[in-house]
Coordinates of C-alpha atoms in Angstrom, one line a residue:
M19 CA 24.0 -26.8 14.0
S20 CA 21.1 -28.2 11.9
D21 CA 21.6 -29.5 8.4
P22 CA 22.1 -26.6 5.9
C23 CA 19.4 -25.4 3.5
K24 CA 20.3 -27.0 0.2
I25 CA 20.0 -24.5 -2.7
L26 CA 19.8 -25.3 -6.4
V27 CA 20.3 -22.4 -8.8
F28 CA 19.1 -22.1 -12.4
A29 CA 20.8 -19.6 -14.7
S30 CA 21.1 -18.9 -18.4
G31 CA 23.8 -16.4 -18.9
N32 CA 26.6 -14.5 -17.1
G33 CA 25.5 -15.5 -13.7
S34 CA 26.2 -12.3 -11.8
N35 CA 23.3 -13.0 -9.5
F36 CA 24.5 -16.5 -9.1
Q37 CA 27.9 -15.1 -8.0
A38 CA 26.2 -12.9 -5.5
L39 CA 24.5 -16.0 -4.0
I40 CA 27.9 -17.9 -3.9
D41 CA 29.5 -15.0 -2.1
A42 CA 26.6 -14.6 0.3
V43 CA 26.6 -18.2 1.3
S44 CA 30.4 -18.1 1.8
S45 CA 30.2 -15.0 3.9
G46 CA 27.3 -16.2 6.0
A47 CA 24.9 -13.5 4.7
I48 CA 22.7 -16.4 3.7
P49 CA 23.2 -18.4 6.9
N50 CA 23.6 -22.2 7.2
S51 CA 23.0 -22.8 3.5
K52 CA 24.8 -24.6 0.8
I53 CA 24.5 -24.3 -3.0
I54 CA 24.5 -27.9 -4.1
R55 CA 24.2 -27.5 -7.9
L56 CA 23.8 -25.2 -10.8
I57 CA 21.7 -26.0 -13.9
V58 CA 22.1 -24.0 -17.1
N59 CA 20.2 -24.1 -20.4
K60 CA 22.8 -22.3 -22.5
S61 CA 25.9 -24.2 -23.3
K62 CA 28.2 -21.1 -23.1
A63 CA 26.7 -19.6 -20.0
Y64 CA 29.5 -18.0 -18.0
A65 CA 27.7 -19.1 -14.8
T66 CA 29.3 -22.5 -15.3
T67 CA 32.8 -20.9 -14.9
R68 CA 31.6 -19.3 -11.7
A69 CA 30.4 -22.7 -10.5
D70 CA 33.8 -24.3 -11.4
N71 CA 35.6 -21.6 -9.5
A72 CA 33.5 -22.2 -6.4
G73 CA 33.6 -26.0 -6.6
I74 CA 29.9 -26.3 -7.3
P75 CA 28.7 -29.1 -9.6
W76 CA 26.8 -28.0 -12.7
E77 CA 24.8 -29.5 -15.5
Y78 CA 23.7 -28.3 -19.0
F79 CA 20.2 -29.3 -19.9
N80 CA 18.6 -27.8 -23.0
L81 CA 15.2 -28.1 -24.7
I82 CA 16.5 -28.6 -28.2
S83 CA 20.1 -30.0 -27.7
H84 CA 18.7 -32.8 -25.4
G85 CA 16.1 -33.9 -28.0
F86 CA 12.9 -32.6 -26.6
R87 CA 12.2 -30.3 -29.6
Q88 CA 13.3 -30.3 -33.2
K89 CA 15.1 -27.1 -34.2
G90 CA 12.8 -24.8 -36.2
E91 CA 9.6 -26.6 -34.9
T92 CA 6.5 -24.4 -35.4
D93 CA 3.6 -26.7 -34.7
P94 CA 1.8 -25.3 -31.6
A95 CA 0.8 -28.7 -30.3
K96 CA 4.4 -30.1 -30.7
L97 CA 5.9 -27.0 -29.1
Q98 CA 3.6 -27.4 -26.0
E99 CA 4.3 -31.2 -25.8
S100 CA 8.1 -30.6 -26.0
R101 CA 7.9 -28.1 -23.2
E102 CA 5.9 -30.4 -21.0
K103 CA 8.3 -33.3 -21.6
Y104 CA 11.3 -31.1 -20.9
D105 CA 9.7 -29.7 -17.7
A106 CA 8.9 -33.2 -16.5
A107 CA 12.4 -34.5 -17.2
L108 CA 13.9 -31.5 -15.4
A109 CA 11.7 -32.0 -12.4
E110 CA 12.7 -35.6 -12.2
K111 CA 16.4 -34.5 -12.4
V112 CA 15.9 -32.0 -9.5
L113 CA 14.1 -34.5 -7.2
K114 CA 16.4 -37.5 -7.6
G115 CA 19.0 -38.6 -5.1
D116 CA 21.4 -36.5 -3.1
Y117 CA 20.8 -33.4 -5.2
K118 CA 17.2 -32.9 -4.0
P119 CA 17.1 -29.2 -2.8
D120 CA 15.2 -27.4 -0.1
L121 CA 15.1 -24.2 -2.2
V122 CA 15.3 -23.5 -6.0
I123 CA 16.5 -20.0 -7.0
L124 CA 16.0 -18.8 -10.6
A125 CA 18.9 -16.3 -11.1
G126 CA 18.7 -15.0 -14.7
W127 CA 16.9 -18.2 -16.0
M128 CA 15.5 -17.4 -19.4
Y129 CA 12.8 -20.0 -19.6
V130 CA 9.2 -20.1 -18.2
F131 CA 8.4 -23.3 -16.3
G132 CA 5.0 -24.9 -16.6
K133 CA 3.0 -27.1 -14.3
A134 CA 4.9 -30.3 -15.4
F135 CA 7.9 -28.8 -13.5
L136 CA 6.2 -26.8 -10.8
D137 CA 3.6 -29.3 -9.6
P138 CA 6.1 -32.2 -8.7
L139 CA 8.3 -29.7 -6.7
E140 CA 5.3 -28.2 -4.9
A141 CA 4.2 -31.7 -4.0
E142 CA 7.6 -32.2 -2.3
G143 CA 7.4 -28.9 -0.5
I144 CA 10.3 -27.3 -2.4
K145 CA 10.1 -23.5 -2.7
I146 CA 11.0 -21.8 -6.0
I147 CA 11.9 -18.1 -6.1
N148 CA 12.7 -15.7 -9.0
L149 CA 13.9 -12.1 -9.4
H150 CA 11.9 -10.0 -11.8
P151 CA 12.8 -6.3 -12.7
A152 CA 9.4 -4.8 -12.1
L153 CA 6.9 -4.2 -9.2
P154 CA 4.3 -6.7 -8.3
G155 CA 1.5 -7.0 -10.9
K156 CA 3.4 -4.7 -13.4
Y157 CA 5.2 -5.6 -16.6
D158 CA 5.1 -9.4 -16.4
G159 CA 7.4 -11.3 -18.7
T160 CA 10.2 -10.1 -21.0
N161 CA 11.5 -6.5 -21.5
A162 CA 10.0 -5.3 -18.2
I163 CA 12.5 -2.5 -17.8
G164 CA 12.0 -1.3 -21.4
R165 CA 8.2 -1.3 -21.2
A166 CA 8.3 0.7 -17.9
F167 CA 10.7 3.2 -19.4
E168 CA 8.5 3.7 -22.5
D169 CA 5.5 4.3 -20.2
F170 CA 7.6 6.8 -18.1
K171 CA 8.5 8.7 -21.3
A172 CA 4.8 8.7 -22.3
G173 CA 3.7 10.0 -18.8
K174 CA 1.9 6.8 -18.1
L175 CA 4.1 5.2 -15.4
E176 CA 2.3 5.2 -12.0
D177 CA 4.1 7.5 -9.6
N178 CA 7.1 7.5 -12.0
K179 CA 8.3 4.4 -10.3
T180 CA 9.3 0.9 -11.4
G181 CA 11.4 -1.5 -9.4
I182 CA 12.5 -5.1 -8.6
M183 CA 10.9 -7.9 -6.8
V184 CA 11.8 -11.4 -5.7
H185 CA 8.7 -13.6 -5.7
Y186 CA 7.6 -17.2 -5.4
V187 CA 7.2 -18.9 -8.7
I188 CA 3.8 -20.1 -9.8
A189 CA 2.4 -21.1 -13.3
Q190 CA 1.2 -17.5 -14.0
V191 CA 4.4 -15.7 -15.1
D192 CA 5.8 -13.2 -12.5
R193 CA 2.5 -13.4 -10.5
G194 CA 3.6 -15.4 -7.5
A195 CA 3.5 -13.8 -4.0
P196 CA 6.3 -11.2 -3.6
I197 CA 9.0 -11.9 -0.9
L198 CA 10.8 -8.6 -1.2
V199 CA 10.2 -5.5 -3.3
K200 CA 12.3 -2.4 -4.0
E201 CA 10.9 0.7 -5.7
I202 CA 13.1 2.6 -8.1
E203 CA 12.2 6.1 -9.4
C204 CA 12.6 6.9 -13.0
R205 CA 14.5 10.2 -13.7
E206 CA 13.9 12.8 -16.3
G207 CA 16.7 12.9 -19.0
E208 CA 17.8 9.4 -18.2
E209 CA 18.4 6.9 -21.0
L210 CA 17.1 3.3 -20.9
E211 CA 20.7 2.0 -20.4
Q212 CA 21.1 4.2 -17.3
L213 CA 17.9 3.0 -15.8
E214 CA 18.9 -0.6 -16.5
Q215 CA 22.2 -0.1 -14.8
R216 CA 20.5 1.4 -11.7
I217 CA 18.1 -1.5 -11.5
H218 CA 20.7 -4.2 -12.0
S219 CA 22.9 -2.5 -9.3
H220 CA 20.2 -3.4 -6.7
E221 CA 19.4 -6.9 -8.0
H222 CA 22.3 -8.7 -6.2
E223 CA 21.3 -7.2 -2.8
L224 CA 17.7 -8.1 -3.2
I225 CA 18.1 -11.7 -4.3
V226 CA 20.6 -12.3 -1.5
E227 CA 18.2 -10.8 1.1
A228 CA 15.2 -12.8 -0.2
A229 CA 17.2 -16.0 -0.4
A230 CA 18.3 -15.5 3.3
K231 CA 14.8 -14.8 4.3
V232 CA 13.3 -17.9 2.6
A233 CA 16.2 -20.2 3.6
G234 CA 15.7 -19.0 7.2
E235 CA 12.0 -19.9 7.1
I236 CA 12.8 -23.3 5.6
L237 CA 15.4 -24.0 8.3
D238 CA 13.0 -22.9 11.1
K239 CA 10.4 -25.3 9.8
K240 CA 12.9 -28.1 9.6
N241 CA 14.0 -27.6 13.1
K242 CA 10.4 -27.6 14.4
T243 CA 9.7 -31.0 12.8
Q244 CA 12.9 -32.6 14.0

């Protein structure tokens, strides 16, 4: 058997998608792969407990707590500079030593990476994928489900459908090439919380399927070059 696809996961909160990935690697649903590390940017992220339970090393690395930005900073130039320095430091952390991954998965990571992070990983051929609760080209960024729901209520949602996608990460937020997409129809009389629950119920399945697809492609490419 060839060397496994080494996966690094980024998460900010509960880590339910991270748990789905742990379980899928364990069961073989994501074949010949290993989660080598978790990185979180929230000190109380429950994802770290999931990592401990699975024996996966993790690290907390935060924009403010680790000295890249002063709390309460409002100067636009300093805000941008702090993000660039944080991104560059994080990229260096990802690429060093034994922890260098083949695949990076953003699983509920509440931070937008810039080119100072993305470019060094791209130069090393490392793929980055992300799950976003909207269809390609729709509702980029935050509160995607809420904005789709408001458009549905106003009669402006195309085909009355929203959805979920897993996509490659590029500098333009949520605009990277889609890997897998699932459409979800909005229902008359449904509250926002019910729509959110239905969408979240499909996220684990989609992120696992997409991770398996991309990991398989990475391993195929590795095997051809050996």
